[in-house]
């Protein structure tokens, strides 16, 4: 298997391959020659200079690396080419297995308007809004009046929290529509935008799903990713402190059935906003998520193993009734960033010490003496803590954060040390705006 990624996720996939006895090839840019995944893989191929577009996004080089090494499967991780339908198609044309869904399913879900239409057709509850793209002001005014202000204008090709504009009243609508569309055109090469109701105090709750490749679908419960900054997740937990067992089974059942009806294959995440007991679909990610370890912690199931099984035609190792939820898990994303301003802080890690003990998992590719290159995402590791219940999980998390040492650069660790002591966080009482308000108050 060739792993077309870097950092902690490359290592994560490599570990699964080693367990399954699969020979590994990693690709890397010249900036990553010293990376841990390169050291641990059976083979490595340098595919280009530091910029992602010349290396990790260079499809020709990656296919060539498969051919040189004889790799017959590719795991894309998350980010980079993981949701690139063309990449999936090209691999298929070369008889190389893409560890993920078909190019067609990636394409449907990659276009947010098409994804929302598909979700609605499959019986998934969606956010009220326009049926498709909205181009003229008059239509926008009519739809916004119908669903009620505030509304949010979103780019059909959007991603990574970019390309969204909120209009609080009709007076803001014209300019919001125009700027969203112009920005979407510039950022994504597609200026199509749509309108939906802006939910004011929702939680972000997402359901982990899997299609087994034989027309069956299962769900692995939900993750609560409401603690966000600039629409980027910071802290994720499973199960959500806001849901009860009945709600979990209901939304999980709807998602599993949709995946089966779609004939989907592999791992996926169906993302919702949740407010006043209602779920509203926002998008589906057709890949493994950064935060998948919290689901692994409470189910005891290795999701990368399952991805590889499904891609090789072996189906899932579990049926829905075998998937049980046990205890509580929280993940903190450790970024090489200033904990207050979030400006990236690349440089050399002079000392790196990770916590251990029962219920602690650290997924990271860095080590003492590692020099963080300035070209990529600032995520340097994830701390995942599991306990029998949320209280035990929080106690363990506080202790683990105290033990964690990263010297030489700034990281987001101090932010998490503050959060574990906060009463709202302890009570699980937060929505998607909580963290930004908290950070504004601290300034
Ligand atoms: P992206 O693909 O860019 O991540 P999403 O559609 O998943 O975009 O939305 C990202 C985040 O934006 C959500 O987690 C939420 O915080 C906010 N958001 C999106 N749609 C709405 C909405 N209708 N109302 C309120 N907030 C929203």
PDB file of N, CA and C in Angstrom, residues 4 19 29 48 50 66 74 95 105 107 148 169 186 238 250 267 275 285 314 317 340 351 374 385 393:
ATOM      1  N   UNK A   4      -0.453   8.218   0.657  1.00  0.00           N
ATOM      2  CA  UNK A   4      -0.273   9.506  -0.022  1.00  0.00           C
ATOM      3  C   UNK A   4      -0.592  10.638   0.943  1.00  0.00           C
ATOM      4  N   UNK A  19       0.092  -3.850  11.262  1.00  0.00           N
ATOM      5  CA  UNK A  19      -0.695  -4.852  11.986  1.00  0.00           C
ATOM      6  C   UNK A  19      -1.286  -5.893  11.042  1.00  0.00           C
ATOM      7  N   UNK A  29       7.747  14.932   0.318  1.00  0.00           N
ATOM      8  CA  UNK A  29       8.398  16.059  -0.347  1.00  0.00           C
ATOM      9  C   UNK A  29       9.820  16.167   0.195  1.00  0.00           C
ATOM     10  N   UNK A  48       8.820  15.290  -4.839  1.00  0.00           N
ATOM     11  CA  UNK A  48       8.898  16.676  -5.293  1.00  0.00           C
ATOM     12  C   UNK A  48       9.284  17.658  -4.219  1.00  0.00           C
ATOM     13  N   UNK A  50       8.906  21.128  -1.636  1.00  0.00           N
ATOM     14  CA  UNK A  50       7.981  21.339  -0.519  1.00  0.00           C
ATOM     15  C   UNK A  50       6.537  21.732  -0.865  1.00  0.00           C
ATOM     16  N   UNK A  66       3.609   4.522  -7.394  1.00  0.00           N
ATOM     17  CA  UNK A  66       2.939   3.210  -7.284  1.00  0.00           C
ATOM     18  C   UNK A  66       3.551   2.237  -8.282  1.00  0.00           C
ATOM     19  N   UNK A  74      -3.781   2.645  -2.602  1.00  0.00           N
ATOM     20  CA  UNK A  74      -3.366   3.942  -2.070  1.00  0.00           C
ATOM     21  C   UNK A  74      -4.314   4.362  -0.962  1.00  0.00           C
ATOM     22  N   UNK A  95      -5.776   0.339 -12.317  1.00  0.00           N
ATOM     23  CA  UNK A  95      -5.948  -0.880 -11.511  1.00  0.00           C
ATOM     24  C   UNK A  95      -5.292  -0.798 -10.144  1.00  0.00           C
ATOM     25  N   UNK A 105     -19.149   8.999  -6.009  1.00  0.00           N
ATOM     26  CA  UNK A 105     -19.657   9.401  -4.686  1.00  0.00           C
ATOM     27  C   UNK A 105     -18.885  10.597  -4.130  1.00  0.00           C
ATOM     28  N   UNK A 107     -17.597  12.911  -5.947  1.00  0.00           N
ATOM     29  CA  UNK A 107     -18.053  14.051  -6.749  1.00  0.00           C
ATOM     30  C   UNK A 107     -19.391  14.595  -6.225  1.00  0.00           C
ATOM     31  N   UNK A 148     -36.607  33.088   6.801  1.00  0.00           N
ATOM     32  CA  UNK A 148     -36.406  33.987   7.943  1.00  0.00           C
ATOM     33  C   UNK A 148     -34.943  34.292   8.197  1.00  0.00           C
ATOM     34  N   UNK A 169     -29.907  40.723   8.266  1.00  0.00           N
ATOM     35  CA  UNK A 169     -31.175  41.300   7.806  1.00  0.00           C
ATOM     36  C   UNK A 169     -31.121  41.446   6.289  1.00  0.00           C
ATOM     37  N   UNK A 186     -12.975  33.083  -6.699  1.00  0.00           N
ATOM     38  CA  UNK A 186     -11.520  33.257  -6.584  1.00  0.00           C
ATOM     39  C   UNK A 186     -10.871  32.063  -5.884  1.00  0.00           C
ATOM     40  N   UNK A 238     -16.736  12.024  21.918  1.00  0.00           N
ATOM     41  CA  UNK A 238     -17.745  11.016  21.620  1.00  0.00           C
ATOM     42  C   UNK A 238     -18.042  10.256  22.903  1.00  0.00           C
ATOM     43  N   UNK A 250     -31.677   7.125  16.571  1.00  0.00           N
ATOM     44  CA  UNK A 250     -32.520   7.648  15.485  1.00  0.00           C
ATOM     45  C   UNK A 250     -31.651   8.223  14.363  1.00  0.00           C
ATOM     46  N   UNK A 267     -15.417   4.519   4.464  1.00  0.00           N
ATOM     47  CA  UNK A 267     -15.723   5.395   5.599  1.00  0.00           C
ATOM     48  C   UNK A 267     -16.284   6.726   5.126  1.00  0.00           C
ATOM     49  N   UNK A 275     -29.837  21.615  16.914  1.00  0.00           N
ATOM     50  CA  UNK A 275     -30.389  22.692  17.731  1.00  0.00           C
ATOM     51  C   UNK A 275     -31.797  22.309  18.158  1.00  0.00           C
ATOM     52  N   UNK A 285     -18.413  14.172   4.465  1.00  0.00           N
ATOM     53  CA  UNK A 285     -17.006  14.002   4.107  1.00  0.00           C
ATOM     54  C   UNK A 285     -16.777  12.551   3.731  1.00  0.00           C
ATOM     55  N   UNK A 314     -13.409  -7.354   1.385  1.00  0.00           N
ATOM     56  CA  UNK A 314     -13.677  -8.264   2.509  1.00  0.00           C
ATOM     57  C   UNK A 314     -14.840  -7.851   3.391  1.00  0.00           C
ATOM     58  N   UNK A 317     -15.835  -5.953   9.488  1.00  0.00           N
ATOM     59  CA  UNK A 317     -15.661  -7.045  10.456  1.00  0.00           C
ATOM     60  C   UNK A 317     -16.817  -7.099  11.445  1.00  0.00           C
ATOM     61  N   UNK A 340      -3.224  31.735  21.707  1.00  0.00           N
ATOM     62  CA  UNK A 340      -4.216  32.822  21.732  1.00  0.00           C
ATOM     63  C   UNK A 340      -4.517  33.370  20.345  1.00  0.00           C
ATOM     64  N   UNK A 351      12.329  19.641  22.753  1.00  0.00           N
ATOM     65  CA  UNK A 351      12.027  18.542  23.668  1.00  0.00           C
ATOM     66  C   UNK A 351      10.563  18.134  23.486  1.00  0.00           C
ATOM     67  N   UNK A 374       7.540  24.861   7.386  1.00  0.00           N
ATOM     68  CA  UNK A 374       6.503  25.889   7.403  1.00  0.00           C
ATOM     69  C   UNK A 374       5.452  25.726   6.305  1.00  0.00           C
ATOM     70  N   UNK A 385      -8.110  10.861  24.860  1.00  0.00           N
ATOM     71  CA  UNK A 385      -8.234  10.306  26.212  1.00  0.00           C
ATOM     72  C   UNK A 385      -9.578   9.597  26.338  1.00  0.00           C
ATOM     73  N   UNK A 393     -13.015  10.748  32.113  1.00  0.00           N
ATOM     74  CA  UNK A 393     -12.276  11.181  30.921  1.00  0.00           C
ATOM     75  C   UNK A 393     -11.656  12.568  31.139  1.00  0.00           C
TER      76      UNK A 393
END
